[in-house]
């Protein structure tokens, strides 16, 4: 019998993975490997590495129980070749294998490495997504603008989620208008389910501590789900206790609450422990049962079948050079407070500290706090990209890069967003209570206590006036600037220059 190798990567932990479906349990051998290359191409957060290794080990056991032969290499195995391709070559020689079946990885880097490997490769589509590459390309073909909203409506039609025949339920495609409530005083949800590490997880935690203990990020306490059963329990817990308010407070941030009503399932979906469609069906059912209102169910389903699918479409449409785009020519170094949270800006300090502790921050923290700051301050988008890829446990390039390079840093020149996501401190003040606890004064527009977001906001707009002043969605901002008196304008720009100089000097602000 001819033996083929079946590659299962750390973010492909799904029983219905296309490579497994194509393979033959009786003759083919599954290859899984914890390798130094994958664990260090950026300095991943220790919780992210531990999550992936623990989930990989448990998935390998589940496959074996299901009758598969699995060759699993642990990171500290002396024979470990150190890379995915190295491990495939080693196993191919051991078994005299005829070739490799692989589901397409989520990063160009690894796709190219597999293609260059001197083994026969059968790379097949990753079918765990709703739209195939071809469907996205067809949708994008000939459009002047690739707006998510139009793509999302097609995904609603395709899945039938929240549809009433060919019409959206309750007559509207998008209920975002209802979803911008500022931070509530009280959050009656205690956050994600926390799982006590079992023996497998403990063994991984010791390994990660030893090998990656110096990376940015706190390893313990480790509370993530590491198998599908646990991930489903977290999903059900969230649907029951938090989904009804998810929509209302989706954009809110709180000084003393890290999770609000967010689902905390991106780690699990992206690694393959949860199926995106199954997740949406559970949410749709909660809506049908009268448990969750339409703005919550629609808002959530849009994130998954809309944004998540759209981001993947963009990554594969735009090609391997996407992560080096930099249309605004930003080149400032990433400030050290992205690594040590040591800044007087409370919103940034809190978001970085939470990222360090949990390997998680929710969407608005990523977009309107750290992302907004990096964009306003003109930080090199590639450095920003590498930071996001390293620090979040849900980060793989296919989803991280379009969010960072595109949505957050506008480095792709407006493919993902029609205008840059920039704001002064006023937005953060409206959506959170961070400013109440800050050393800076959000109401101060100039002077030593002025919120740096207020200063850098205008500096950014003026720096890029030529590019943005004709954007119809930004005209208001320029009109406000033009109405300001000259002495105020001068003070704003000169105070902004002081902030930027301090950043350039490596000082904290
Ligand atoms: P919820 O707020 O509960 O949302 C539900 C689900 O919707 C998420 O689990 C996720 O699967 C999906 N989703 C929501 N927004 C997006 C989006 N913009 N793109 C893709 N999926 C989305 N998400 C990642 O999965 N990986 C990343 O590396 C990543 N990097 C980001 C970087 C920046 C700068 C920004 C602005 C956003 C990024 N996101 C990323 C999107 C989003 O912030 C996370 O998906 C979300 O915070 C995960 O937390 P949650 O599961 O509690 O999400
Ligand atoms: C992120 C990650 C890490 C930290 N380690 C491994 C690993 O040791 N072995 C593995 O198969 N996958 C790992 N991954 C996930 C891969 O980096 C991911 O499959 C690619 O980036 C493609 O999305
Ligand atoms: Fe952030 Fe400015 Fe508010 Fe401070 S005042 S928390 S820096 S927005």
Tab-separated table of C-alpha atoms in Angstrom, residues 126-399:
chain	number	residue	atom	x	y	z
A	126	UNK	CA	-9.463	25.025	3.225
A	127	UNK	CA	-13.182	24.337	3.232
A	128	UNK	CA	-13.782	25.627	6.760
A	129	UNK	CA	-14.753	28.991	5.306
A	130	UNK	CA	-18.019	30.047	3.741
A	131	UNK	CA	-16.538	31.693	0.658
A	132	UNK	CA	-13.915	29.991	-1.484
A	133	UNK	CA	-11.094	32.048	-3.018
A	134	UNK	CA	-12.883	31.795	-6.374
A	135	UNK	CA	-16.143	33.112	-4.948
A	136	UNK	CA	-14.383	36.081	-3.398
A	137	UNK	CA	-12.445	36.800	-6.590
A	138	UNK	CA	-15.671	36.656	-8.608
A	139	UNK	CA	-17.352	39.017	-6.163
A	140	UNK	CA	-14.387	41.434	-6.279
A	141	UNK	CA	-14.013	41.311	-10.058
A	142	UNK	CA	-14.796	44.627	-11.698
A	143	UNK	CA	-15.841	46.419	-8.481
A	144	UNK	CA	-14.426	49.850	-7.855
A	145	UNK	CA	-14.667	49.426	-4.107
A	146	UNK	CA	-14.608	46.193	-2.134
A	147	UNK	CA	-17.008	47.134	0.643
A	148	UNK	CA	-17.652	44.468	3.242
A	149	UNK	CA	-21.363	45.255	3.491
A	150	UNK	CA	-22.127	44.089	-0.046
A	151	UNK	CA	-20.081	40.929	0.357
A	152	UNK	CA	-21.795	40.244	3.666
A	153	UNK	CA	-25.251	40.357	2.072
A	154	UNK	CA	-24.141	37.693	-0.394
A	155	UNK	CA	-22.954	35.552	2.512
A	156	UNK	CA	-26.344	35.963	4.199
A	157	UNK	CA	-28.041	34.818	1.000
A	158	UNK	CA	-25.613	31.937	0.615
A	159	UNK	CA	-25.964	30.617	4.178
A	160	UNK	CA	-29.627	31.547	4.633
A	161	UNK	CA	-28.714	32.917	8.084
A	162	UNK	CA	-31.282	35.445	9.383
A	163	UNK	CA	-33.126	35.310	6.066
A	164	UNK	CA	-36.807	35.325	5.378
A	165	UNK	CA	-36.840	33.911	1.853
A	166	UNK	CA	-34.685	36.325	-0.116
A	167	UNK	CA	-35.205	39.177	2.366
A	168	UNK	CA	-33.315	39.858	5.610
A	169	UNK	CA	-35.361	39.126	8.736
A	170	UNK	CA	-36.965	42.191	10.304
A	171	UNK	CA	-36.485	44.055	7.045
A	172	UNK	CA	-32.916	45.298	7.449
A	173	UNK	CA	-29.526	43.802	6.611
A	174	UNK	CA	-27.589	45.709	9.226
A	175	UNK	CA	-28.551	46.834	12.732
A	176	UNK	CA	-25.255	48.540	13.529
A	177	UNK	CA	-27.059	51.776	14.168
A	178	UNK	CA	-28.335	50.269	17.460
A	179	UNK	CA	-24.924	48.954	18.418
A	180	UNK	CA	-22.906	51.960	19.450
A	181	UNK	CA	-23.922	52.451	23.033
A	182	UNK	CA	-21.253	53.834	25.343
A	183	UNK	CA	-19.841	51.804	28.205
A	184	UNK	CA	-22.431	50.596	30.707
A	185	UNK	CA	-21.922	51.270	34.428
A	186	UNK	CA	-22.323	47.618	35.186
A	187	UNK	CA	-21.580	44.473	33.214
A	188	UNK	CA	-23.636	41.484	34.334
A	189	UNK	CA	-21.419	38.940	32.556
A	190	UNK	CA	-18.340	37.503	34.242
A	191	UNK	CA	-16.361	36.896	31.100
A	192	UNK	CA	-15.295	33.702	29.381
A	193	UNK	CA	-15.361	30.273	30.984
A	194	UNK	CA	-12.002	29.514	32.516
A	195	UNK	CA	-10.650	25.983	32.301
A	196	UNK	CA	-8.265	24.537	34.871
A	197	UNK	CA	-5.238	23.065	33.072
A	198	UNK	CA	-5.254	19.265	32.940
A	199	UNK	CA	-2.072	17.129	32.788
A	200	UNK	CA	-1.594	17.665	29.043
A	201	UNK	CA	-1.927	21.424	29.405
A	202	UNK	CA	0.354	21.508	32.469
A	203	UNK	CA	3.081	19.649	30.598
A	204	UNK	CA	2.839	22.168	27.741
A	205	UNK	CA	2.871	25.102	30.163
A	206	UNK	CA	6.163	23.861	31.665
A	207	UNK	CA	7.675	23.509	28.189
A	208	UNK	CA	6.513	26.950	27.081
A	209	UNK	CA	7.719	28.542	30.289
A	210	UNK	CA	11.140	27.048	29.782
A	211	UNK	CA	11.470	27.888	26.069
A	212	UNK	CA	9.438	31.080	25.658
A	213	UNK	CA	9.341	32.481	29.179
A	214	UNK	CA	11.117	35.653	28.053
A	215	UNK	CA	8.578	36.528	25.358
A	216	UNK	CA	6.147	39.385	26.020
A	217	UNK	CA	3.130	37.978	27.838
A	218	UNK	CA	2.024	36.263	31.005
A	219	UNK	CA	1.656	32.514	30.742
A	220	UNK	CA	-0.093	31.728	34.022
A	221	UNK	CA	-2.895	31.677	34.994
A	222	UNK	CA	-3.773	29.816	31.804
A	223	UNK	CA	-7.513	29.489	31.323
A	224	UNK	CA	-8.147	28.851	27.621
A	225	UNK	CA	-10.237	25.986	26.294
A	226	UNK	CA	-7.957	23.530	24.512
A	227	UNK	CA	-10.414	21.145	22.853
A	228	UNK	CA	-13.692	21.352	21.008
A	229	UNK	CA	-15.762	20.187	23.986
A	230	UNK	CA	-14.457	22.990	26.175
A	231	UNK	CA	-14.708	25.581	23.398
A	232	UNK	CA	-18.357	24.620	22.860
A	233	UNK	CA	-19.033	25.028	26.576
A	234	UNK	CA	-17.599	28.550	26.417
A	235	UNK	CA	-19.751	29.341	23.371
A	236	UNK	CA	-22.922	28.068	25.053
A	237	UNK	CA	-22.077	29.941	28.258
A	238	UNK	CA	-21.652	33.173	26.274
A	239	UNK	CA	-24.822	32.681	24.184
A	240	UNK	CA	-26.803	32.158	27.361
A	241	UNK	CA	-25.375	34.965	29.468
A	242	UNK	CA	-23.941	37.632	27.166
A	243	UNK	CA	-25.255	37.421	23.604
A	244	UNK	CA	-28.411	39.470	24.306
A	245	UNK	CA	-26.276	42.503	25.192
A	246	UNK	CA	-23.446	41.834	22.711
A	247	UNK	CA	-24.822	44.239	20.123
A	248	UNK	CA	-25.568	47.139	22.437
A	249	UNK	CA	-22.107	47.314	23.942
A	250	UNK	CA	-19.997	45.953	21.095
A	251	UNK	CA	-17.986	49.178	20.791
A	252	UNK	CA	-17.704	49.999	24.487
A	253	UNK	CA	-14.560	49.805	26.625
A	254	UNK	CA	-14.156	49.745	30.390
A	255	UNK	CA	-11.160	50.437	32.594
A	256	UNK	CA	-11.920	47.524	34.904
A	257	UNK	CA	-13.521	45.017	32.590
A	258	UNK	CA	-11.515	43.230	29.937
A	259	UNK	CA	-14.202	41.225	28.195
A	260	UNK	CA	-17.528	43.103	28.489
A	261	UNK	CA	-20.052	41.102	26.408
A	262	UNK	CA	-17.571	39.763	23.840
A	263	UNK	CA	-17.610	36.081	22.982
A	264	UNK	CA	-13.868	35.331	23.320
A	265	UNK	CA	-14.066	32.590	20.731
A	266	UNK	CA	-11.750	33.883	17.982
A	267	UNK	CA	-8.876	31.719	19.337
A	268	UNK	CA	-11.077	28.674	19.069
A	269	UNK	CA	-12.613	29.353	15.668
A	270	UNK	CA	-9.288	30.272	14.091
A	271	UNK	CA	-7.534	27.149	15.411
A	272	UNK	CA	-10.372	24.961	14.154
A	273	UNK	CA	-11.921	23.957	17.489
A	274	UNK	CA	-15.194	25.664	16.578
A	275	UNK	CA	-16.851	25.706	13.193
A	276	UNK	CA	-17.891	29.254	12.162
A	277	UNK	CA	-21.172	28.174	10.619
A	278	UNK	CA	-22.095	26.084	13.652
A	279	UNK	CA	-21.391	29.091	15.853
A	280	UNK	CA	-23.651	31.319	13.747
A	281	UNK	CA	-26.409	28.713	13.717
A	282	UNK	CA	-26.353	28.576	17.498
A	283	UNK	CA	-26.669	32.366	17.635
A	284	UNK	CA	-29.460	32.373	15.047
A	285	UNK	CA	-31.315	29.769	17.110
A	286	UNK	CA	-31.029	31.990	20.204
A	287	UNK	CA	-32.639	34.782	18.157
A	288	UNK	CA	-35.409	32.487	16.890
A	289	UNK	CA	-36.072	31.324	20.442
A	290	UNK	CA	-36.562	34.926	21.512
A	291	UNK	CA	-33.490	34.814	23.745
A	292	UNK	CA	-31.464	37.430	21.826
A	293	UNK	CA	-32.633	40.536	19.973
A	294	UNK	CA	-31.944	41.051	16.287
A	295	UNK	CA	-29.289	43.741	16.796
A	296	UNK	CA	-27.237	41.267	18.867
A	297	UNK	CA	-27.696	38.254	16.586
A	298	UNK	CA	-27.200	40.191	13.358
A	299	UNK	CA	-24.254	42.158	14.763
A	300	UNK	CA	-22.521	38.952	15.791
A	301	UNK	CA	-23.260	36.951	12.650
A	302	UNK	CA	-21.988	39.874	10.541
A	303	UNK	CA	-18.625	39.690	12.339
A	304	UNK	CA	-18.235	36.056	11.367
A	305	UNK	CA	-19.762	35.584	7.927
A	306	UNK	CA	-19.084	39.206	6.987
A	307	UNK	CA	-15.859	40.607	8.422
A	308	UNK	CA	-14.024	37.362	9.040
A	309	UNK	CA	-14.693	35.973	5.575
A	310	UNK	CA	-14.084	39.333	3.916
A	311	UNK	CA	-10.692	39.727	5.626
A	312	UNK	CA	-9.616	36.319	4.421
A	313	UNK	CA	-10.797	37.143	0.916
A	314	UNK	CA	-8.704	40.327	0.886
A	315	UNK	CA	-5.575	38.557	2.180
A	316	UNK	CA	-5.631	35.952	-0.554
A	317	UNK	CA	-6.740	38.374	-3.257
A	318	UNK	CA	-3.991	40.882	-2.517
A	319	UNK	CA	-1.107	38.422	-2.419
A	320	UNK	CA	2.112	37.931	-0.450
A	321	UNK	CA	3.288	41.551	-0.619
A	322	UNK	CA	0.248	42.827	1.319
A	323	UNK	CA	2.102	42.954	4.645
A	324	UNK	CA	4.761	45.277	3.236
A	325	UNK	CA	2.326	47.936	1.984
A	326	UNK	CA	2.851	51.404	3.401
A	327	UNK	CA	1.059	54.011	1.290
A	328	UNK	CA	1.292	56.664	4.014
A	329	UNK	CA	5.056	56.087	4.229
A	330	UNK	CA	5.015	55.843	7.992
A	331	UNK	CA	8.399	54.903	9.408
A	332	UNK	CA	8.496	55.689	13.113
A	333	UNK	CA	9.652	52.821	15.374
A	334	UNK	CA	7.072	51.081	17.550
A	335	UNK	CA	7.302	52.743	20.981
A	336	UNK	CA	8.552	50.579	23.827
A	337	UNK	CA	5.286	51.022	25.731
A	338	UNK	CA	3.711	48.569	23.290
A	339	UNK	CA	5.866	46.007	25.104
A	340	UNK	CA	5.859	47.250	28.696
A	341	UNK	CA	2.611	49.266	29.048
A	342	UNK	CA	4.699	52.030	30.564
A	343	UNK	CA	2.843	55.116	29.345
A	344	UNK	CA	0.797	57.775	31.057
A	345	UNK	CA	-1.928	57.288	28.432
A	346	UNK	CA	-4.322	55.188	30.469
A	347	UNK	CA	-6.224	53.746	27.514
A	348	UNK	CA	-3.015	52.486	25.879
A	349	UNK	CA	-1.481	51.299	29.120
A	350	UNK	CA	-4.619	49.328	30.043
A	351	UNK	CA	-4.948	47.785	26.591
A	352	UNK	CA	-1.293	46.725	26.468
A	353	UNK	CA	-1.393	45.381	30.036
A	354	UNK	CA	-4.497	43.357	29.241
A	355	UNK	CA	-2.864	42.082	26.063
A	356	UNK	CA	0.175	41.038	28.097
A	357	UNK	CA	-1.989	39.204	30.646
A	358	UNK	CA	-4.622	37.604	28.415
A	359	UNK	CA	-3.242	37.566	24.854
A	360	UNK	CA	-6.632	39.163	24.136
A	361	UNK	CA	-8.072	42.610	23.589
A	362	UNK	CA	-11.434	43.251	22.029
A	363	UNK	CA	-12.042	44.880	18.693
A	364	UNK	CA	-12.373	48.504	19.734
A	365	UNK	CA	-9.302	48.338	21.952
A	366	UNK	CA	-7.312	46.965	18.994
A	367	UNK	CA	-8.765	49.449	16.520
A	368	UNK	CA	-9.371	52.684	18.403
A	369	UNK	CA	-6.711	52.541	21.123
A	370	UNK	CA	-3.464	50.829	20.050
A	371	UNK	CA	-4.233	50.878	16.313
A	372	UNK	CA	-5.451	54.471	16.363
A	373	UNK	CA	-2.390	55.582	18.320
A	374	UNK	CA	0.027	53.803	15.956
A	375	UNK	CA	-1.640	55.342	12.913
A	376	UNK	CA	-1.778	58.863	14.350
A	377	UNK	CA	1.846	58.655	15.448
A	378	UNK	CA	3.001	57.399	12.050
A	379	UNK	CA	4.430	54.073	13.215
A	380	UNK	CA	5.838	51.771	10.536
A	381	UNK	CA	2.834	49.538	9.651
A	382	UNK	CA	5.029	46.474	9.252
A	383	UNK	CA	6.184	46.810	12.848
A	384	UNK	CA	2.582	47.295	13.935
A	385	UNK	CA	1.610	44.190	11.956
A	386	UNK	CA	4.322	42.092	13.584
A	387	UNK	CA	3.255	43.268	17.018
A	388	UNK	CA	-0.377	42.251	16.473
A	389	UNK	CA	0.663	38.947	14.926
A	390	UNK	CA	2.780	38.159	17.973
A	391	UNK	CA	0.630	39.256	20.869
A	392	UNK	CA	-2.888	37.970	20.151
A	393	UNK	CA	-3.779	34.307	20.507
A	394	UNK	CA	-6.167	34.547	17.550
A	395	UNK	CA	-3.568	36.040	15.192
A	396	UNK	CA	-2.659	34.306	11.932
A	397	UNK	CA	-1.694	36.414	8.984
A	398	UNK	CA	-4.807	35.738	6.859
A	399	UNK	CA	-6.973	37.527	9.434
